[in-house]
Coordinates of C-alpha atoms in Angstrom, one line a residue:
X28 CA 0.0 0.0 0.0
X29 CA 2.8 2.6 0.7
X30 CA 4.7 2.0 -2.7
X31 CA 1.6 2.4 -4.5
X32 CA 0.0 5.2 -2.4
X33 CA 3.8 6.7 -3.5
X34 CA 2.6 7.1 -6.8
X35 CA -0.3 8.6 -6.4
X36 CA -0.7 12.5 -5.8
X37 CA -1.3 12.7 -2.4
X38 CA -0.4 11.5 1.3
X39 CA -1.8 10.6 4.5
X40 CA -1.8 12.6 7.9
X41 CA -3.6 11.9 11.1
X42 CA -5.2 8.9 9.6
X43 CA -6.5 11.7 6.6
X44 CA -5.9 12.4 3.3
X45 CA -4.3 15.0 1.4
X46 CA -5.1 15.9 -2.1
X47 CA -3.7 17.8 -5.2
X48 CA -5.5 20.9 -5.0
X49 CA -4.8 21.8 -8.7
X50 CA -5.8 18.2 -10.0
X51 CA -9.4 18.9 -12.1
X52 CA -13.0 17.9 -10.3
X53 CA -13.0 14.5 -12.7
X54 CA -8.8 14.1 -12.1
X55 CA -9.9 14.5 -8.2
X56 CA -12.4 12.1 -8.3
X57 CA -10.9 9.4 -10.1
X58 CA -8.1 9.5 -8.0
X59 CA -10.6 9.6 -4.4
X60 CA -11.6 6.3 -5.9
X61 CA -8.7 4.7 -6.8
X62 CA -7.4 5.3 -3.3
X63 CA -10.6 3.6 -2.0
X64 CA -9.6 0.5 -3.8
X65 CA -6.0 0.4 -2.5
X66 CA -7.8 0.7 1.0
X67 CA -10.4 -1.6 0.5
X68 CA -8.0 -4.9 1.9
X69 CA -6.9 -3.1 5.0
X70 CA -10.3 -0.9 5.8
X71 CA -10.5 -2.5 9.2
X72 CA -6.7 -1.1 9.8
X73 CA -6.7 2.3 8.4
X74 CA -10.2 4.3 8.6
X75 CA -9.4 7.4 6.5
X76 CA -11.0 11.1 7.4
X77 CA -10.2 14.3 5.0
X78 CA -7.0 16.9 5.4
X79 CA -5.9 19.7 3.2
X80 CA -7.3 19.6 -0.2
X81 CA -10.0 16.6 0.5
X82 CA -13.5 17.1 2.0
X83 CA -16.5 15.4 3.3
X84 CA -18.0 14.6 -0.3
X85 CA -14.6 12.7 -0.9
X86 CA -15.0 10.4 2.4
X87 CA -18.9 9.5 0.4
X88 CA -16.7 8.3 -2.4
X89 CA -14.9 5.9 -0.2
X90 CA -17.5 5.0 2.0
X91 CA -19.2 4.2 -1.5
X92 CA -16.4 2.0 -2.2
X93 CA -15.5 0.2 1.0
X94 CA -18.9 0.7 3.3
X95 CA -19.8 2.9 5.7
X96 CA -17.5 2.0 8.2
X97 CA -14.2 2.4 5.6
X98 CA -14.3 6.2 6.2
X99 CA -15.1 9.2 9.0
X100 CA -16.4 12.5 8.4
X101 CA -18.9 11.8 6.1
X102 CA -22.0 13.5 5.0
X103 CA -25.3 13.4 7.1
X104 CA -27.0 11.9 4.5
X105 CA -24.6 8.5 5.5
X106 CA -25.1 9.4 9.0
X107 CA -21.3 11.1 9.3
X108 CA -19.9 13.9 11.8
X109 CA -19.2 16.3 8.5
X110 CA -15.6 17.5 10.3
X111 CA -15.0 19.9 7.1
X112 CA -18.4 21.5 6.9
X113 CA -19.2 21.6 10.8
X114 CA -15.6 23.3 11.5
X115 CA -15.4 20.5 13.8
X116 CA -11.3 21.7 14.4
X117 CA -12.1 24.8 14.3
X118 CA -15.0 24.7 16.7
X119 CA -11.9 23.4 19.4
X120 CA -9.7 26.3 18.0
X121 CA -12.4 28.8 19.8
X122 CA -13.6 26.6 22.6
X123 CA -9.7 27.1 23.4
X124 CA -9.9 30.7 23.1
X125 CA -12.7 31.2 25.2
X126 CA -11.6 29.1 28.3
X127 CA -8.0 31.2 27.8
X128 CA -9.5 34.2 28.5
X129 CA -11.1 32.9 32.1
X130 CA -7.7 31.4 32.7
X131 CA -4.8 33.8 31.6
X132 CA -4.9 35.6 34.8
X133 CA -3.3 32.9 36.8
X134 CA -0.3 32.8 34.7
X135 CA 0.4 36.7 36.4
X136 CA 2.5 34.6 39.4
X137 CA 5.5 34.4 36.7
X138 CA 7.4 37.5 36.2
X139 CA 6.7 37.3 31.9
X140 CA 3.1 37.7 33.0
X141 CA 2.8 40.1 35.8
X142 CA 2.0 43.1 33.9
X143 CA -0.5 41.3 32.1
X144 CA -3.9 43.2 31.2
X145 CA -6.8 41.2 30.4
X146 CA -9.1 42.8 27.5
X147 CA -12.5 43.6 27.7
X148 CA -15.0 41.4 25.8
X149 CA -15.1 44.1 22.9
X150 CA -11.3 44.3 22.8
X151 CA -10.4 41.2 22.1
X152 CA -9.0 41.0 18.7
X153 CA -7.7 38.1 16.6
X154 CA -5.5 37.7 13.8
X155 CA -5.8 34.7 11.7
X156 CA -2.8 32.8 9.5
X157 CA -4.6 30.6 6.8
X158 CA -8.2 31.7 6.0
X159 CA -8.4 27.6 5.0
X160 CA -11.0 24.8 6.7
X161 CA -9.8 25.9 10.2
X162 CA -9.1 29.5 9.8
X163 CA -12.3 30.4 8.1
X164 CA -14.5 28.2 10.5
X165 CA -12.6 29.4 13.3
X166 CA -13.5 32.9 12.4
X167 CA -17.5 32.2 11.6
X168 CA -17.6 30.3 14.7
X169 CA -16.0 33.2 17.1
X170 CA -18.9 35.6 15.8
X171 CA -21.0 32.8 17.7
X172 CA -18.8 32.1 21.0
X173 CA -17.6 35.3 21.4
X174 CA -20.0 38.0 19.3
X175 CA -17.9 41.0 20.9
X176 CA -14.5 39.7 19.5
X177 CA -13.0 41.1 16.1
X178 CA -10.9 39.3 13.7
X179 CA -8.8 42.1 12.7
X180 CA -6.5 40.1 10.1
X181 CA -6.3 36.8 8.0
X182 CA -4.2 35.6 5.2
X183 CA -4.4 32.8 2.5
X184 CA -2.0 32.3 -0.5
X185 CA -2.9 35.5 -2.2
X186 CA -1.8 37.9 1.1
X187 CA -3.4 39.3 3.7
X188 CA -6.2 41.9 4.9
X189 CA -5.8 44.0 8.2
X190 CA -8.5 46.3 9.7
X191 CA -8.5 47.3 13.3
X192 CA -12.0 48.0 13.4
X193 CA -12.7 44.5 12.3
X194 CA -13.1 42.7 8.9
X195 CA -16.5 41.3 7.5
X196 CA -16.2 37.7 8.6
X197 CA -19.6 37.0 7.4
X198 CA -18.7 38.0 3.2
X199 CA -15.2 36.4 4.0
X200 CA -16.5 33.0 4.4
X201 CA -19.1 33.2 1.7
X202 CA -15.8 34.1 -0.2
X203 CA -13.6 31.1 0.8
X204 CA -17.0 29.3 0.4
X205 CA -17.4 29.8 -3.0
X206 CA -13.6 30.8 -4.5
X207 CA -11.8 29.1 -1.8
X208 CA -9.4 31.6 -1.8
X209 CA -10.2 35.5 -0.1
X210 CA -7.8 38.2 0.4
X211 CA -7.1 39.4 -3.5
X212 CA -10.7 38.8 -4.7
X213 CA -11.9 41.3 -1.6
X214 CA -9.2 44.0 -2.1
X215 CA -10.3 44.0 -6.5
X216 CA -14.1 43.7 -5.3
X217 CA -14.4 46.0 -2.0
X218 CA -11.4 48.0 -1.3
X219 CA -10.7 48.8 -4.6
X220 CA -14.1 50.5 -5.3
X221 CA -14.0 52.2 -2.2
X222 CA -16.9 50.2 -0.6
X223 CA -15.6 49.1 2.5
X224 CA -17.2 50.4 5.5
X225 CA -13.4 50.6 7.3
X226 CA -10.5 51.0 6.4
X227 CA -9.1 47.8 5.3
X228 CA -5.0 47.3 4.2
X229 CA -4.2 44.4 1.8
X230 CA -0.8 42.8 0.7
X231 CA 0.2 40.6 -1.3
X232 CA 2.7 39.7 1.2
X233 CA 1.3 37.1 3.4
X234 CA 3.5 36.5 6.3
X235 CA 3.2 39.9 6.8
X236 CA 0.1 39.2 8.6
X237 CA 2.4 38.1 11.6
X238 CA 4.2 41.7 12.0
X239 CA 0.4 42.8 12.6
X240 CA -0.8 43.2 16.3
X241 CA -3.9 41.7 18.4
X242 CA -4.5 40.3 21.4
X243 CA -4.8 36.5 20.0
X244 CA -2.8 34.7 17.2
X245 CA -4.2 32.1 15.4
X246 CA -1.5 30.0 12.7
X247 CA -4.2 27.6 10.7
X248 CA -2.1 27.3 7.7
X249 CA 0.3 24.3 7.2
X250 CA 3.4 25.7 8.2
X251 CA 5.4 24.1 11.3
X252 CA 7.8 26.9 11.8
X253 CA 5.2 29.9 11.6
X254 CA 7.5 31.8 14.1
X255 CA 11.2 30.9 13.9
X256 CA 14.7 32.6 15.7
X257 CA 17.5 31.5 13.3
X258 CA 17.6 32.6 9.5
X259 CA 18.3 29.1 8.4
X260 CA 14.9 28.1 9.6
X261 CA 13.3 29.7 6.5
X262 CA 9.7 30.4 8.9
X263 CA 7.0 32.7 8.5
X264 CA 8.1 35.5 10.6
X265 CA 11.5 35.9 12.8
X266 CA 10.5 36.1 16.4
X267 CA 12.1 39.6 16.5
X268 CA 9.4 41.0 13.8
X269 CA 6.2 39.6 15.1
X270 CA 3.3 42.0 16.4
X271 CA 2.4 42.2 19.7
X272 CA 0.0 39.4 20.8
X273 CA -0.7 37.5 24.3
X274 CA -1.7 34.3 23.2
X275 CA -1.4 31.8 20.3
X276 CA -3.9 29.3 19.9
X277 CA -2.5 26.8 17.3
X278 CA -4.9 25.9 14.7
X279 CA -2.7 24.2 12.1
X280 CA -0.4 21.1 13.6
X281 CA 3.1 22.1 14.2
X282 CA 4.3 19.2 16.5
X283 CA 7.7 17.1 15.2
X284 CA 9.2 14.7 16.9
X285 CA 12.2 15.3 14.6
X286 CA 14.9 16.4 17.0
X287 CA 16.1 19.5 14.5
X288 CA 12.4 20.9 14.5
X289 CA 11.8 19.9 18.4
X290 CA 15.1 22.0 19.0
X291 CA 13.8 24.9 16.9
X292 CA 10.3 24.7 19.0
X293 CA 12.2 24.6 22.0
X294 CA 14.2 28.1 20.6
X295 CA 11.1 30.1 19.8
X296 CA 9.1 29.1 22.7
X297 CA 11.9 30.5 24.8
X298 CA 12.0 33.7 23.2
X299 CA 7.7 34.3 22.8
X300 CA 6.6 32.7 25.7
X301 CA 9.1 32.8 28.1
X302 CA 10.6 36.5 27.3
X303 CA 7.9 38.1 25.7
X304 CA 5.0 36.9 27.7
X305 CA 2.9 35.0 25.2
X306 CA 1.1 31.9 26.2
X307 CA 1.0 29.5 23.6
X308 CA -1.9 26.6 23.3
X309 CA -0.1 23.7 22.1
X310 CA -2.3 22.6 18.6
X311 CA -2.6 19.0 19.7
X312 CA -4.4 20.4 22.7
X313 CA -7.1 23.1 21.0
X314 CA -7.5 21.7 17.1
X315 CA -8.4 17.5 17.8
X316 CA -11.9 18.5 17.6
X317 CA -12.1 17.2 14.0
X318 CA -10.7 13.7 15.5
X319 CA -13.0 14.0 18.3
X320 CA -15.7 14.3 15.9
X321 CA -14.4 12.0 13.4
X322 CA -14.2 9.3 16.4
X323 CA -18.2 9.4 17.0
X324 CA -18.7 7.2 14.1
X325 CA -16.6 4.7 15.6
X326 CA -17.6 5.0 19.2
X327 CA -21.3 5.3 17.9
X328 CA -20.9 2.2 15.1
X329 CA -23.6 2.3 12.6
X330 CA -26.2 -0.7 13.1
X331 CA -26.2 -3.5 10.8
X332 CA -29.5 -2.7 9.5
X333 CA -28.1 0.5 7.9
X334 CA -24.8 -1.2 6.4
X335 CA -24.7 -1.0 3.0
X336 CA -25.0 -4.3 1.4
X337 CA -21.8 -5.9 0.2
X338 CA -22.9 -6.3 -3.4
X339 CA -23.5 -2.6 -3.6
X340 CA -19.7 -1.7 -2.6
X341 CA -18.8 0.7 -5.9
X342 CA -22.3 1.3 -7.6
X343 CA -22.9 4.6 -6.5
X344 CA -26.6 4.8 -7.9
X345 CA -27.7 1.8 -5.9
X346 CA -25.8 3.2 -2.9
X347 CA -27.4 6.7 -3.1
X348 CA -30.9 4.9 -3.3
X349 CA -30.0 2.7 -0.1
X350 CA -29.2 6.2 1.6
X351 CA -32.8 7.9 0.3
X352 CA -34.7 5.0 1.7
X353 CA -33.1 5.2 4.7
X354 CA -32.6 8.8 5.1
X355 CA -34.8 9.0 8.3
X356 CA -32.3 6.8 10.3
X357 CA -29.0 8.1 8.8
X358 CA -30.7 11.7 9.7
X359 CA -31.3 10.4 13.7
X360 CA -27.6 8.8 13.4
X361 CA -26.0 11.8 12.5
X362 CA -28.3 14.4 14.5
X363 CA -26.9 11.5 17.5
X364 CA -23.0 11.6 16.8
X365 CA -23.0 15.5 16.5
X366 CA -24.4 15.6 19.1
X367 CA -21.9 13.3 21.4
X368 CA -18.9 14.8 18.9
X369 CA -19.5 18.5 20.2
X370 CA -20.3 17.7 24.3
X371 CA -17.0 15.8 24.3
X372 CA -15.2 18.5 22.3
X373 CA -16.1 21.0 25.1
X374 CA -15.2 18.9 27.9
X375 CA -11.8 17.8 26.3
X376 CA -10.8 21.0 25.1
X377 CA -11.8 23.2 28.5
X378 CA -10.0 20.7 30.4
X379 CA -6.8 20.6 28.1
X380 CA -6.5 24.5 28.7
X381 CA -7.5 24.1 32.7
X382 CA -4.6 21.5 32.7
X383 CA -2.2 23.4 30.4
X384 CA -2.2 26.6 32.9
X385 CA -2.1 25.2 35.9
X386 CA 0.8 23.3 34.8
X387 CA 2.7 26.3 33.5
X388 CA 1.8 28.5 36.7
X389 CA 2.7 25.8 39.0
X390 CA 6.5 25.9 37.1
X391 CA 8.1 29.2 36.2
X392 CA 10.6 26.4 33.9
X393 CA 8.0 24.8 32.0
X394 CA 8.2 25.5 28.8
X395 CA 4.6 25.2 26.7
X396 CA 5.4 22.1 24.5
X397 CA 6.9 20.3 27.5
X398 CA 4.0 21.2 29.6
X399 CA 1.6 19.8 26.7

């Protein structure tokens, strides 16, 4: 399986798959399946859930191929936890947040914290590195938790946008929505003809976002070294540039165990957090939600009554009429999982940032990725 998933354009990550985001819809879909098929022998070993460039539609096309139970994060309609359209990573990235903000104020016993202010509900602002699956969900998902909050920046691959006042999260995410891509398509629509109701900056230089200030910072694009001290470690921003922030909450995974990237952790941890004062949620700690969600339709197995006959594996018109006539059940199944996926989510991610602080107060060396 790993020779011939080697020739195929894409890779696997947290049990997920990662696609070629310039292959064609048909190029895409052929290539969904084909994967499928190389799983179908091991589908009891390796359950596969979506990761950059592969969504919630593609888990249907292997659940198609290899029954329900061959895949996670599927639709509703097969009676899946939908991790891509539910912002199910993103829903942690903000559950994180908002716990933060009750907790920070016990981190004031270490001297890198003592002069730290706390912002009012309306002064919390957040900047955001990757307006992708996490980034923009994230950001539609603080206008829920946290209505007073402003995301003041976010970036993709075409640049970034700043306001201070605020940008319109709402018409960014119908953006990413439909384009996938939002920073140049809102400075040619909005700022260029002058309709924006604040001012708004854009550049085309993206990692410029990070010499931007707020009170949180939120990295969700897939870059380990978004913060780096050497030159040689070719990251997104040098540790002496970055704005002024008091907390990163990491949205995109950043952990290595290789010892070269571990060392360079260790370096910029001990130059942000423990000389500049910025807490730093560890993204293994505030972004599982999608695995948390994804692990419902494990925990919650669906019943043998609903399994998709074995004869049906691959024929995707007798497997859509299978769903329709039993769209009632897969609707309860889902409606059941989300449920379980999102009341686990809160208790796991509250408790990962209760833990987190208390571990980092109670020892002035702890450094945030040991304490994680």
């Amino acid at each position: 399986l790993k020779n011939a998933a080697a020739h195929l354009p894409f890779g696997g990550g947290k049990a997920g798959i990662l696609a070629d985001p310039a292959a064609s819809p048909e190029q895409h879909t052929r290539v969904i399946r084909g994967f499928a098929r190389l799983l179908r022998r091991y589908r009891h070993l390796y359950v596969p859930g979506p990761d950059v460039g592969s969504s919630d539609a593609d888990m249907k096309t292997i659940a198609v191929e290899n029954g329900l139970d061959g895949a996670v994060s599927k639709p509703a309609e097969m009676g899946g936890n939908r991790i891509d359209e539910l912002g199910a990573a993103a829903g942690g990235v903000v559950i994180a947040l908002e716990r933060l903000i009750e907790l920070m104020p016990r981190l004031t016993v270490l001297p890198q914290f003592a002069q730290l202010k706390m912002p009012a509900p309306d002064e919390v602002t957040v900047l955001i590195q990757g307006f992708g699956a996490v980034g923009a969900h994230a950001a539609r998902l603080l206008r829920e938790r946290l209505p007073a909050a402003r995301v003041v920046g976010v970036s993709d691959l075409e640049g970034y946008l700043f306001g201070p006042a605020g940008l319109p999260v709402e018409e960014l995410f119908g953006l990413w929505k439909q384009h996938g891509t939002v920073t140049g398509r809102y400075f040619g629509d909005r700022i260029q003809s002058g309709r924006p109701r604040h001012p708004i900056q854009f550049s085309t230089a993206a990692d410029n976002l990070l010499r931007e200030s707020a009170f949180c910072f939120v990295p969700a694009a897939p870059v380990f070294n978004y913060l780096g001290v050497l030159p040689s470690e070719r990251c997104s921003m040098s540790v002496e540039r970055m704005g002024a922030w008091s907390l990163i909450v990491e949205g995109a995974n950043t952990y290595s165990p290789d010892p070269n990237r571990k060392a360079a952790r260790t370096r910029m941890e001990q130059m942000v957090y423990r000389q500049k004062g910025v807490l730093i949620a560890t993204d293994y700690l505030v972004n599982s939600g999608g695995v948390i969600f994804a692990a419902q339709e494990q925990i919650l197995p669906t019943p043998p009554e609903l399994q998709i006959p074995e004869g049906m594996l691959g024929n995707r018109p007798a497997v859509d009429a299978w769903l329709r006539e039993h769209a009632a059940d897969f609707a309860r199944l889902s409606e059941k999982r989300l449920e379980a996926g999102g009341a686990y989510r809160e208790k796991v991610i509250r408790r990962n940032m209760t833990e987190l602080v208390d571990l980092l107060a109670s020892n002035s060396d702890l450094l945030p990725c040991q304490a994680a």
